[in-house]
GROMACS .gro file of C-alpha atoms in nm:
model
  495
    1MET     CA    1  30.508  -2.282  23.669
    2ALA     CA    2  30.242  -2.042  23.822
    3ASP     CA    3  29.993  -2.329  23.946
    4PRO     CA    4  30.261  -2.500  24.150
    5LEU     CA    5  30.341  -2.201  24.304
    6TYR     CA    6  29.992  -2.082  24.350
    7GLU     CA    7  29.947  -2.446  24.535
    8LEU     CA    8  30.242  -2.333  24.755
    9LEU     CA    9  30.118  -2.003  24.845
   10ALA     CA   10  29.737  -2.082  24.889
   11PRO     CA   11  29.736  -2.162  25.241
   12TYR     CA   12  29.861  -1.809  25.297
   13LEU     CA   13  29.573  -1.628  25.094
   14ASP     CA   14  29.289  -1.759  25.353
   15ASN     CA   15  29.086  -1.442  25.414
   16PRO     CA   16  28.811  -1.534  25.707
   17ALA     CA   17  28.691  -1.198  25.669
   18SER     CA   18  28.556  -1.209  25.318
   19PRO     CA   19  28.626  -1.562  25.136
   20GLU     CA   20  28.530  -1.425  24.825
   21THR     CA   21  28.807  -1.197  24.788
   22ILE     CA   22  29.047  -1.483  24.755
   23PRO     CA   23  29.218  -1.506  24.409
   24THR     CA   24  29.194  -1.807  24.193
   25SER     CA   25  29.477  -1.941  23.993
   26SER     CA   26  29.278  -1.895  23.677
   27ASP     CA   27  29.261  -1.518  23.733
   28PRO     CA   28  29.438  -1.319  23.491
   29ILE     CA   29  29.607  -1.081  23.744
   30THR     CA   30  29.704  -1.384  23.976
   31SER     CA   31  29.862  -1.549  23.704
   32LYS     CA   32  30.052  -1.257  23.605
   33TYR     CA   33  30.177  -1.199  23.929
   34LEU     CA   34  30.281  -1.544  24.007
   35THR     CA   35  30.459  -1.568  23.669
   36ARG     CA   36  30.654  -1.262  23.748
   37LEU     CA   37  30.741  -1.417  24.095
   38SER     CA   38  30.897  -1.706  23.934
   39THR     CA   39  31.171  -1.501  23.746
   40LEU     CA   40  31.281  -1.309  24.070
   41SER     CA   41  31.576  -1.412  24.259
   42LEU     CA   42  31.560  -1.505  24.631
   43SER     CA   43  31.739  -1.172  24.736
   44SER     CA   44  31.487  -0.993  24.534
   45LEU     CA   45  31.170  -1.168  24.693
   46THR     CA   46  31.337  -1.090  25.053
   47SER     CA   47  31.441  -0.739  25.002
   48GLN     CA   48  31.280  -0.543  24.690
   49GLU     CA   49  30.963  -0.710  24.654
   50PRO     CA   50  30.797  -0.637  25.010
   51GLN     CA   51  30.892  -0.263  24.916
   52SER     CA   52  30.747  -0.277  24.589
   53LEU     CA   53  30.408  -0.424  24.702
   54SER     CA   54  30.404  -0.167  24.966
   55GLN     CA   55  30.436   0.139  24.714
   56SER     CA   56  30.189  -0.034  24.480
   57SER     CA   57  29.958  -0.062  24.794
   58HIS     CA   58  29.996   0.284  24.884
   59SER     CA   59  29.940   0.411  24.520
   60THR     CA   60  29.634   0.204  24.493
   61LEU     CA   61  29.522   0.362  24.808
   62LEU     CA   62  29.589   0.704  24.697
   63SER     CA   63  29.408   0.632  24.353
   64ILE     CA   64  29.092   0.472  24.543
   65GLN     CA   65  29.080   0.790  24.773
   66SER     CA   66  29.077   1.025  24.463
   67LEU     CA   67  28.820   0.829  24.261
   68ALA     CA   68  28.582   0.836  24.577
   69SER     CA   69  28.657   1.211  24.611
   70ARG     CA   70  28.575   1.282  24.264
   71SER     CA   71  28.318   1.032  24.207
   72ASN     CA   72  28.119   1.063  24.511
   73ALA     CA   73  27.788   1.199  24.369
   74ALA     CA   74  27.794   0.952  24.065
   75VAL     CA   75  27.864   0.666  24.293
   76ILE     CA   76  27.554   0.778  24.536
   77ALA     CA   77  27.339   0.803  24.212
   78SER     CA   78  27.415   0.497  24.082
   79SER     CA   79  27.361   0.321  24.411
   80ASP     CA   80  27.023   0.482  24.440
   81HIS     CA   81  26.948   0.383  24.075
   82LEU     CA   82  27.041   0.046  24.152
   83SER     CA   83  26.851   0.028  24.454
   84GLN     CA   84  26.540   0.142  24.240
   85LEU     CA   85  26.627  -0.130  23.972
   86GLN     CA   86  26.417  -0.410  24.128
   87GLU     CA   87  26.084  -0.216  24.090
   88THR     CA   88  26.178  -0.035  23.753
   89LEU     CA   89  26.275  -0.371  23.572
   90PRO     CA   90  25.896  -0.547  23.634
   91LEU     CA   91  25.748  -0.214  23.544
   92LEU     CA   92  25.934  -0.213  23.254
   93ILE     CA   93  25.839  -0.557  23.145
   94SER     CA   94  25.463  -0.489  23.220
   95GLU     CA   95  25.456  -0.165  22.977
   96ALA     CA   96  25.672  -0.356  22.715
   97ASN     CA   97  25.369  -0.628  22.722
   98THR     CA   98  25.124  -0.350  22.711
   99LEU     CA   99  25.313  -0.209  22.417
  100GLN     CA  100  25.319  -0.550  22.262
  101HIS     CA  101  24.945  -0.574  22.307
  102ASP     CA  102  24.863  -0.252  22.138
  103ILE     CA  103  25.069  -0.260  21.838
  104PRO     CA  104  24.826  -0.409  21.634
  105LYS     CA  105  24.564  -0.163  21.733
  106LEU     CA  106  24.838   0.118  21.634
  107ASP     CA  107  24.868  -0.080  21.294
  108GLU     CA  108  24.499  -0.062  21.242
  109GLY     CA  109  24.463   0.304  21.325
  110ALA     CA  110  24.752   0.379  21.090
  111THR     CA  111  24.605   0.201  20.819
  112ALA     CA  112  24.263   0.359  20.875
  113PHE     CA  113  24.420   0.703  20.874
  114SER     CA  114  24.593   0.650  20.571
  115THR     CA  115  24.314   0.522  20.404
  116ILE     CA  116  24.088   0.824  20.494
  117TYR     CA  117  24.364   1.097  20.427
  118SER     CA  118  24.493   0.945  20.109
  119ARG     CA  119  24.541   1.165  19.829
  120SER     CA  120  24.346   0.964  19.596
  121ALA     CA  121  24.037   0.978  19.819
  122GLU     CA  122  23.818   1.259  19.858
  123ASN     CA  123  23.798   1.428  20.173
  124GLU     CA  124  23.638   1.766  20.289
  125VAL     CA  125  23.933   1.850  20.535
  126LEU     CA  126  24.212   1.765  20.295
  127ASP     CA  127  24.046   2.023  20.028
  128ARG     CA  128  24.025   2.254  20.290
  129ARG     CA  129  24.368   2.201  20.389
  130LYS     CA  130  24.480   2.206  20.039
  131LYS     CA  131  24.314   2.533  19.975
  132ALA     CA  132  24.489   2.696  20.286
  133LEU     CA  133  24.825   2.586  20.174
  134LEU     CA  134  24.740   2.698  19.810
  135MET     CA  135  24.619   3.058  19.916
  136GLU     CA  136  24.942   3.042  20.174
  137ARG     CA  137  25.187   3.014  19.871
  138ASN     CA  138  24.978   3.284  19.645
  139ALA     CA  139  24.940   3.515  19.901
  140ASP     CA  140  25.158   3.767  19.691
  141ARG     CA  141  24.965   3.699  19.391
  142LEU     CA  142  24.655   3.767  19.564
  143SER     CA  143  24.743   4.059  19.743
  144ASP     CA  144  24.852   4.230  19.392
  145ILE     CA  145  24.510   4.098  19.262
  146LEU     CA  146  24.305   4.281  19.525
  147ASP     CA  147  24.530   4.605  19.466
  148LEU     CA  148  24.409   4.606  19.099
  149PRO     CA  149  24.096   4.789  19.181
  150THR     CA  150  24.268   5.042  19.379
  151LEU     CA  151  24.516   5.074  19.128
  152LEU     CA  152  24.287   5.159  18.880
  153SER     CA  153  24.058   5.405  19.083
  154SER     CA  154  24.393   5.616  19.155
  155ALA     CA  155  24.488   5.622  18.775
  156ILE     CA  156  24.143   5.752  18.718
  157ALA     CA  157  24.139   6.010  19.011
  158SER     CA  158  24.496   6.142  18.906
  159SER     CA  159  24.367   6.148  18.489
  160ALA     CA  160  24.060   6.339  18.653
  161ALA     CA  161  24.322   6.576  18.844
  162GLN     CA  162  24.560   6.670  18.579
  163GLY     CA  163  24.288   6.712  18.303
  164ALA     CA  164  24.271   6.601  17.944
  165SER     CA  165  24.667   6.612  17.889
  166SER     CA  166  24.693   6.317  18.117
  167THR     CA  167  24.749   6.034  17.855
  168THR     CA  168  24.975   5.840  18.070
  169ASN     CA  169  24.701   5.761  18.351
  170HIS     CA  170  24.440   5.683  18.088
  171ALA     CA  171  24.683   5.442  17.942
  172THR     CA  172  24.766   5.297  18.248
  173ALA     CA  173  24.399   5.268  18.336
  174LEU     CA  174  24.320   5.082  18.003
  175GLU     CA  175  24.606   4.844  18.053
  176LEU     CA  176  24.466   4.742  18.407
  177HIS     CA  177  24.141   4.718  18.291
  178SER     CA  178  24.258   4.482  18.029
  179HIS     CA  179  24.433   4.267  18.237
  180ILE     CA  180  24.132   4.244  18.503
  181LYS     CA  181  23.928   4.168  18.175
  182ARG     CA  182  24.176   3.889  18.079
  183LEU     CA  183  24.177   3.723  18.445
  184HIS     CA  184  23.789   3.742  18.408
  185LEU     CA  185  23.784   3.511  18.103
  186LEU     CA  186  24.027   3.310  18.244
  187TYR     CA  187  23.854   3.240  18.563
  188SER     CA  188  23.480   3.312  18.529
  189ASN     CA  189  23.399   3.100  18.795
  190SER     CA  190  23.584   3.250  19.069
  191PRO     CA  191  23.375   3.509  19.313
  192LEU     CA  192  23.682   3.684  19.391
  193ILE     CA  193  23.753   3.775  19.016
  194SER     CA  194  23.397   3.857  18.959
  195SER     CA  195  23.406   4.101  19.248
  196ILE     CA  196  23.709   4.274  19.115
  197TYR     CA  197  23.572   4.269  18.762
  198ALA     CA  198  23.284   4.437  18.876
  199GLN     CA  199  23.479   4.712  19.076
  200THR     CA  200  23.682   4.796  18.754
  201GLU     CA  201  23.375   4.825  18.567
  202SER     CA  202  23.239   5.071  18.801
  203ALA     CA  203  23.559   5.247  18.788
  204MET     CA  204  23.539   5.236  18.420
  205GLN     CA  205  23.206   5.398  18.425
  206ASP     CA  206  23.367   5.668  18.623
  207LEU     CA  207  23.639   5.714  18.367
  208THR     CA  208  23.379   5.752  18.092
  209SER     CA  209  23.166   5.987  18.287
  210TYR     CA  210  23.474   6.211  18.305
  211LEU     CA  211  23.586   6.169  17.924
  212ILE     CA  212  23.211   6.254  17.847
  213SER     CA  213  23.234   6.578  18.106
  214SER     CA  214  23.536   6.675  17.933
  215LEU     CA  215  23.378   6.678  17.618
  216ARG     CA  216  23.108   6.930  17.766
  217ALA     CA  217  23.420   7.175  17.875
  218SER     CA  218  23.351   7.541  17.754
  219ASN     CA  219  23.697   7.591  17.616
  220ILE     CA  220  23.770   7.270  17.457
  221LYS     CA  221  24.023   7.259  17.191
  222LEU     CA  222  24.060   7.059  16.866
  223ALA     CA  223  24.352   6.841  17.006
  224ALA     CA  224  24.195   6.765  17.345
  225GLY     CA  225  23.863   6.706  17.164
  226MET     CA  226  24.029   6.441  16.920
  227ARG     CA  227  24.219   6.311  17.225
  228THR     CA  228  23.915   6.261  17.433
  229VAL     CA  229  23.695   6.084  17.143
  230GLY     CA  230  24.007   5.870  17.077
  231TRP     CA  231  24.020   5.752  17.449
  232LEU     CA  232  23.638   5.706  17.444
  233ARG     CA  233  23.685   5.477  17.164
  234ARG     CA  234  23.919   5.261  17.362
  235VAL     CA  235  23.720   5.304  17.684
  236VAL     CA  236  23.374   5.221  17.527
  237PRO     CA  237  23.430   5.049  17.234
  238GLU     CA  238  23.053   4.986  17.189
  239LEU     CA  239  23.015   5.343  17.079
  240ASP     CA  240  23.245   5.294  16.796
  241ALA     CA  241  23.101   5.266  16.432
  242SER     CA  242  23.293   4.961  16.361
  243ASN     CA  243  23.103   4.747  16.617
  244ASN     CA  244  22.759   4.863  16.468
  245SER     CA  245  22.701   4.796  16.084
  246THR     CA  246  22.401   5.038  16.134
  247LEU     CA  247  22.571   5.354  16.200
  248ASN     CA  248  22.775   5.585  15.975
  249GLY     CA  249  23.162   5.631  16.024
  250GLU     CA  250  23.135   5.842  16.342
  251GLY     CA  251  22.899   5.581  16.519
  252LEU     CA  252  22.746   5.693  16.848
  253LEU     CA  253  23.069   5.869  16.951
  254GLY     CA  254  22.916   6.156  16.701
  255TYR     CA  255  22.574   6.180  16.856
  256LEU     CA  256  22.738   6.179  17.210
  257PHE     CA  257  22.991   6.474  17.088
  258LEU     CA  258  22.721   6.680  16.954
  259VAL     CA  259  22.497   6.632  17.219
  260CYS     CA  260  22.779   6.727  17.497
  261ARG     CA  261  22.864   7.024  17.270
  262LEU     CA  262  22.483   7.136  17.262
  263SER     CA  263  22.465   7.111  17.617
  264THR     CA  264  22.772   7.322  17.652
  265LEU     CA  265  22.596   7.594  17.401
  266VAL     CA  266  22.272   7.569  17.611
  267THR     CA  267  22.466   7.644  17.949
  268THR     CA  268  22.674   7.917  17.796
  269LEU     CA  269  22.340   8.072  17.644
  270SER     CA  270  22.178   8.039  17.998
  271ALA     CA  271  22.446   8.259  18.149
  272LEU     CA  272  22.271   8.559  17.948
  273GLU     CA  273  21.956   8.493  18.180
  274PRO     CA  274  21.946   8.825  18.331
  275LEU     CA  275  21.934   9.030  17.979
  276ARG     CA  276  21.660   8.763  17.906
  277ARG     CA  277  21.458   8.848  18.193
  278LEU     CA  278  21.495   9.220  18.079
  279ALA     CA  279  21.399   9.123  17.734
  280ASP     CA  280  21.079   8.921  17.866
  281GLN     CA  281  20.962   9.245  18.060
  282GLU     CA  282  20.965   9.439  17.724
  283THR     CA  283  20.812   9.161  17.540
  284GLU     CA  284  20.542   9.182  17.793
  285THR     CA  285  20.530   9.574  17.783
  286ARG     CA  286  20.484   9.543  17.415
  287LEU     CA  287  20.226   9.284  17.402
  288ARG     CA  288  20.013   9.483  17.658
  289LYS     CA  289  20.050   9.825  17.467
  290THR     CA  290  19.949   9.623  17.149
  291SER     CA  291  19.673   9.504  17.317
  292ILE     CA  292  19.558   9.823  17.411
  293SER     CA  293  19.620   9.984  17.081
  294ALA     CA  294  19.396   9.710  16.909
  295THR     CA  295  19.118   9.784  17.142
  296ASN     CA  296  19.138  10.139  17.134
  297SER     CA  297  19.205  10.367  16.855
  298ILE     CA  298  19.615  10.393  16.777
  299SER     CA  299  19.770  10.680  16.929
  300SER     CA  300  20.141  10.789  16.974
  301GLY     CA  301  20.123  10.782  17.351
  302SER     CA  302  20.061  10.394  17.337
  303ALA     CA  303  20.281  10.288  17.071
  304TRP     CA  304  20.586  10.073  17.148
  305HIS     CA  305  20.924  10.272  17.156
  306GLY     CA  306  21.156  10.035  17.354
  307GLY     CA  307  21.359   9.742  17.291
  308GLN     CA  308  21.710   9.847  17.395
  309GLN     CA  309  21.722   9.530  17.648
  310THR     CA  310  21.602   9.306  17.400
  311GLU     CA  311  21.866   9.428  17.150
  312ARG     CA  312  22.140   9.379  17.382
  313TYR     CA  313  22.015   9.028  17.470
  314LEU     CA  314  21.982   8.921  17.096
  315LYS     CA  315  22.357   9.064  17.013
  316LYS     CA  316  22.501   8.849  17.294
  317TYR     CA  317  22.303   8.547  17.203
  318ILE     CA  318  22.368   8.570  16.843
  319GLU     CA  319  22.737   8.618  16.921
  320ILE     CA  320  22.751   8.325  17.135
  321TYR     CA  321  22.564   8.124  16.913
  322ARG     CA  322  22.795   8.202  16.600
  323GLU     CA  323  23.094   8.129  16.785
  324GLN     CA  324  22.990   7.802  16.953
  325SER     CA  325  22.785   7.666  16.644
  326PHE     CA  326  23.075   7.706  16.378
  327ALA     CA  327  23.332   7.564  16.647
  328ILE     CA  328  23.094   7.269  16.705
  329VAL     CA  329  23.030   7.190  16.355
  330SER     CA  330  23.405   7.245  16.245
  331MET     CA  331  23.516   7.030  16.529
  332TYR     CA  332  23.291   6.739  16.456
  333LYS     CA  333  23.404   6.735  16.106
  334SER     CA  334  23.785   6.733  16.204
  335ILE     CA  335  23.727   6.466  16.431
  336PHE     CA  336  23.495   6.261  16.226
  337PRO     CA  337  23.610   6.350  15.894
  338SER     CA  338  23.432   6.045  15.705
  339THR     CA  339  23.083   6.192  15.762
  340PRO     CA  340  22.940   6.271  15.440
  341ASP     CA  341  22.832   6.625  15.371
  342SER     CA  342  22.547   6.578  15.170
  343SER     CA  343  22.281   6.473  15.416
  344MET     CA  344  22.372   6.798  15.611
  345THR     CA  345  22.287   7.009  15.302
  346GLU     CA  346  21.965   6.798  15.228
  347VAL     CA  347  21.821   6.856  15.600
  348VAL     CA  348  21.898   7.257  15.606
  349GLN     CA  349  21.731   7.283  15.247
  350LEU     CA  350  21.398   7.114  15.389
  351PRO     CA  351  21.238   7.426  15.493
  352PHE     CA  352  21.310   7.613  15.175
  353GLN     CA  353  21.027   7.415  15.021
  354SER     CA  354  20.727   7.614  15.221
  355LEU     CA  355  20.889   7.912  15.060
  356GLY     CA  356  20.848   7.790  14.709
  357LEU     CA  357  21.217   7.785  14.656
  358LYS     CA  358  21.396   7.467  14.455
  359SER     CA  359  21.534   7.186  14.688
  360VAL     CA  360  21.756   6.890  14.614
  361ALA     CA  361  21.627   6.670  14.363
  362VAL     CA  362  21.580   6.305  14.455
  363SER     CA  363  21.658   6.045  14.175
  364PRO     CA  364  21.452   5.749  14.136
  365LYS     CA  365  21.701   5.500  14.282
  366GLN     CA  366  21.704   5.701  14.595
  367ALA     CA  367  21.311   5.716  14.557
  368SER     CA  368  21.277   5.335  14.541
  369ARG     CA  369  21.494   5.290  14.872
  370LYS     CA  370  21.250   5.513  15.121
  371GLY     CA  371  21.096   5.215  15.221
  372GLU     CA  372  21.400   5.004  15.293
  373MET     CA  373  21.549   4.962  15.638
  374GLU     CA  374  21.872   5.179  15.570
  375ALA     CA  375  22.146   5.255  15.815
  376VAL     CA  376  22.094   5.540  16.062
  377PRO     CA  377  22.165   5.860  15.914
  378SER     CA  378  22.476   6.093  16.014
  379ALA     CA  379  22.425   6.298  16.353
  380LEU     CA  380  22.562   6.579  16.135
  381SER     CA  381  22.252   6.564  15.911
  382THR     CA  382  21.981   6.679  16.158
  383PHE     CA  383  22.184   6.876  16.412
  384PRO     CA  384  22.246   7.194  16.202
  385PHE     CA  385  21.863   7.213  16.162
  386TYR     CA  386  21.820   7.189  16.533
  387LEU     CA  387  22.070   7.457  16.587
  388THR     CA  388  21.884   7.659  16.328
  389ASN     CA  389  21.563   7.617  16.511
  390LEU     CA  390  21.730   7.698  16.812
  391LEU     CA  391  21.834   8.065  16.692
  392PHE     CA  392  21.540   8.138  16.502
  393ASP     CA  393  21.301   8.040  16.819
  394THR     CA  394  21.449   8.302  16.994
  395LEU     CA  395  21.466   8.546  16.703
  396THR     CA  396  21.078   8.488  16.647
  397GLN     CA  397  21.012   8.566  17.015
  398TYR     CA  398  21.238   8.880  17.054
  399LEU     CA  399  21.321   9.030  16.734
  400PRO     CA  400  20.959   9.184  16.726
  401ASN     CA  401  21.078   9.391  17.048
  402VAL     CA  402  21.336   9.586  16.820
  403LEU     CA  403  21.143   9.829  16.634
  404ASP     CA  404  21.461  10.062  16.528
  405ARG     CA  405  21.546  10.013  16.176
  406THR     CA  406  21.923  10.070  16.242
  407SER     CA  407  21.928   9.800  16.535
  408ARG     CA  408  21.738   9.567  16.332
  409GLU     CA  409  21.964   9.574  16.032
  410SER     CA  410  22.251   9.541  16.294
  411LEU     CA  411  22.097   9.213  16.443
  412LEU     CA  412  22.000   9.041  16.095
  413THR     CA  413  22.339   9.123  15.970
  414GLN     CA  414  22.472   8.964  16.281
  415VAL     CA  415  22.255   8.676  16.183
  416LEU     CA  416  22.368   8.640  15.825
  417TYR     CA  417  22.744   8.631  15.952
  418CYS     CA  418  22.673   8.366  16.182
  419ALA     CA  419  22.482   8.181  15.853
  420GLY     CA  420  22.801   8.249  15.650
  421SER     CA  421  23.005   8.074  15.901
  422LEU     CA  422  22.773   7.758  15.899
  423GLY     CA  423  22.771   7.806  15.515
  424ARG     CA  424  23.151   7.749  15.463
  425LEU     CA  425  23.060   7.392  15.669
  426GLY     CA  426  22.765   7.313  15.449
  427GLY     CA  427  22.514   7.466  15.667
  428ASP     CA  428  22.392   7.818  15.538
  429PHE     CA  429  22.072   7.946  15.689
  430SER     CA  430  22.061   8.317  15.536
  431LEU     CA  431  21.742   8.239  15.295
  432MET     CA  432  21.561   8.160  15.626
  433LEU     CA  433  21.550   8.525  15.697
  434ALA     CA  434  21.287   8.572  15.466
  435LYS     CA  435  21.042   8.319  15.621
  436LEU     CA  436  21.143   8.483  15.964
  437SER     CA  437  21.025   8.823  15.839
  438SER     CA  438  20.701   8.697  15.687
  439ARG     CA  439  20.614   8.507  16.011
  440GLU     CA  440  20.720   8.832  16.201
  441ALA     CA  441  20.459   9.033  16.020
  442SER     CA  442  20.208   8.751  16.016
  443GLU     CA  443  20.195   8.740  16.381
  444ALA     CA  444  20.182   9.079  16.432
  445ASP     CA  445  19.846   9.120  16.197
  446THR     CA  446  19.990   9.397  16.036
  447SER     CA  447  19.855   9.540  15.684
  448ASP     CA  448  20.011   9.435  15.336
  449GLU     CA  449  20.215   9.735  15.326
  450ASP     CA  450  20.380   9.632  15.663
  451GLU     CA  451  20.440   9.300  15.516
  452ASP     CA  452  20.622   9.469  15.199
  453SER     CA  453  20.810   9.663  15.461
  454ALA     CA  454  20.935   9.357  15.614
  455ASP     CA  455  21.036   9.187  15.301
  456ASN     CA  456  21.197   9.508  15.167
  457GLU     CA  457  21.416   9.530  15.505
  458TRP     CA  458  21.538   9.169  15.432
  459VAL     CA  459  21.615   9.265  15.094
  460GLU     CA  460  21.793   9.567  15.191
  461VAL     CA  461  21.981   9.343  15.461
  462MET     CA  462  22.085   9.051  15.239
  463LYS     CA  463  22.205   9.349  14.957
  464LYS     CA  464  22.451   9.513  15.246
  465HIS     CA  465  22.551   9.220  15.360
  466ARG     CA  466  22.657   9.068  14.990
  467GLU     CA  467  22.827   9.390  14.903
  468LEU     CA  468  23.019   9.395  15.212
  469ALA     CA  469  23.112   9.034  15.191
  470GLY     CA  470  23.233   9.105  14.792
  471ARG     CA  471  23.453   9.409  14.940
  472LEU     CA  472  23.618   9.154  15.221
  473GLU     CA  473  23.699   8.911  14.977
  474ALA     CA  474  23.835   9.157  14.745
  475LEU     CA  475  24.052   9.259  15.011
  476ALA     CA  476  24.143   8.909  15.097
  477SER     CA  477  24.226   8.829  14.759
  478GLY     CA  478  24.507   9.094  14.749
  479VAL     CA  479  24.315   9.302  14.486
  480GLY     CA  480  24.436   9.664  14.522
  481THR     CA  481  24.224   9.940  14.628
  482SER     CA  482  24.378  10.264  14.550
  483LYS     CA  483  24.057  10.285  14.271
  484GLY     CA  484  23.844  10.253  14.570
  485ALA     CA  485  24.012  10.493  14.777
  486ASP     CA  486  24.043  10.771  14.519
  487LYS     CA  487  23.636  10.750  14.489
  488GLY     CA  488  23.617  10.809  14.863
  489GLY     CA  489  23.704  10.485  15.040
  490SER     CA  490  23.862  10.477  15.391
  491LEU     CA  491  24.026  10.153  15.398
  492ARG     CA  492  24.362  10.143  15.190
  493ILE     CA  493  24.554   9.839  15.168
  494LYS     CA  494  24.919   9.817  15.031
  495PRO     CA  495  25.014   9.498  14.795
   0.00000   0.00000   0.00000
């Protein structure tokens, strides 16, 4: 029905102004509208349809105007792009052809890049990048490792500031050192670890120096000495006897301990330098008067009557020597209890052979081993002999200045007390006083009567000392002294 109606209305649809706008019968909108017209009545076509078309036309016009006002800019831009499309399309085609021509080259370049920078192939650039990435991932660990020498130095400085009682800082320093040493064993080829290990060893040397200086303290106690030696065993295990089969039970630590304490003794005795200078002046004066007396006739005016300053010096010297020597040997025996005592006794009795006294007998088995390579003797075997020579050299030099009998007996008694103190530890040298008296008499070139007087002086001092020692032992053992008090004794002790 729509086609005949279209043919009927076709002559009226001609538009000379725009022929291309004439609708065709195949147009869906035209076909739909013609189908609708065929359903209307004649009255509707003459009365309602023109009005409906007028309303639709007006509504369409309003919509077109509204659309034009809203999309003005977009329409203009679309028009501009559309005008440039004729130039853009040839350019796009040209670029597409160029891209198509360059794709094989790009593929060859990508293949070459993948071949060069493959993970299986060796490449310096990749190695540097891998190292950089590895360092970035382990930056925190590297920072912690770099801080280890600083932490160790801080622990050592804190221990030095707090003194020998700082056991926590020492333990921390040892833990840090063992950790760095373990890292050095695992990564021995790493320059960084080697540098840190070198810094650590330098810091541990500082700790060792501090511990050794602690052994040289003048007021060191037994507990502090044992702790210091214990730390030295851990800090410097090379000094321990367990690492050296040729040493005795104390190892090199025993020698180090005695050297440090001997240095302290010498330093303490050097504080008596003003008194020693006065004693030297008295020695010069005595020698000058003695030489004058030897060249001229002996007169009472040129005789020597001094010695007061020498007496003061020797009293202080012997007092310090007695306290320090007993403390050194007793502390050594407490810290190194495995040290044998026989070697010390043998060395102390060696000088007695020149006096005609009996020495310790040497068994044939011991004599057969003299030529063999034996272990290094104990440090304590020769140290008391050195201490004794240190004292007797001083007495030999300055005791001749003291001529007053009471003063000499007081000094010799003080020396006997010192010998008794060391005697409780196996180092009694009281018999060497006889050698001191004979040497003093021979150096003074005196007569036989003076030599006998010197020997009698030594004998009297020994008798008085033993008598006083017996009384003190009796008092210490709790023996009643009422009988002695009735005979005029001034001491009275109640049980």
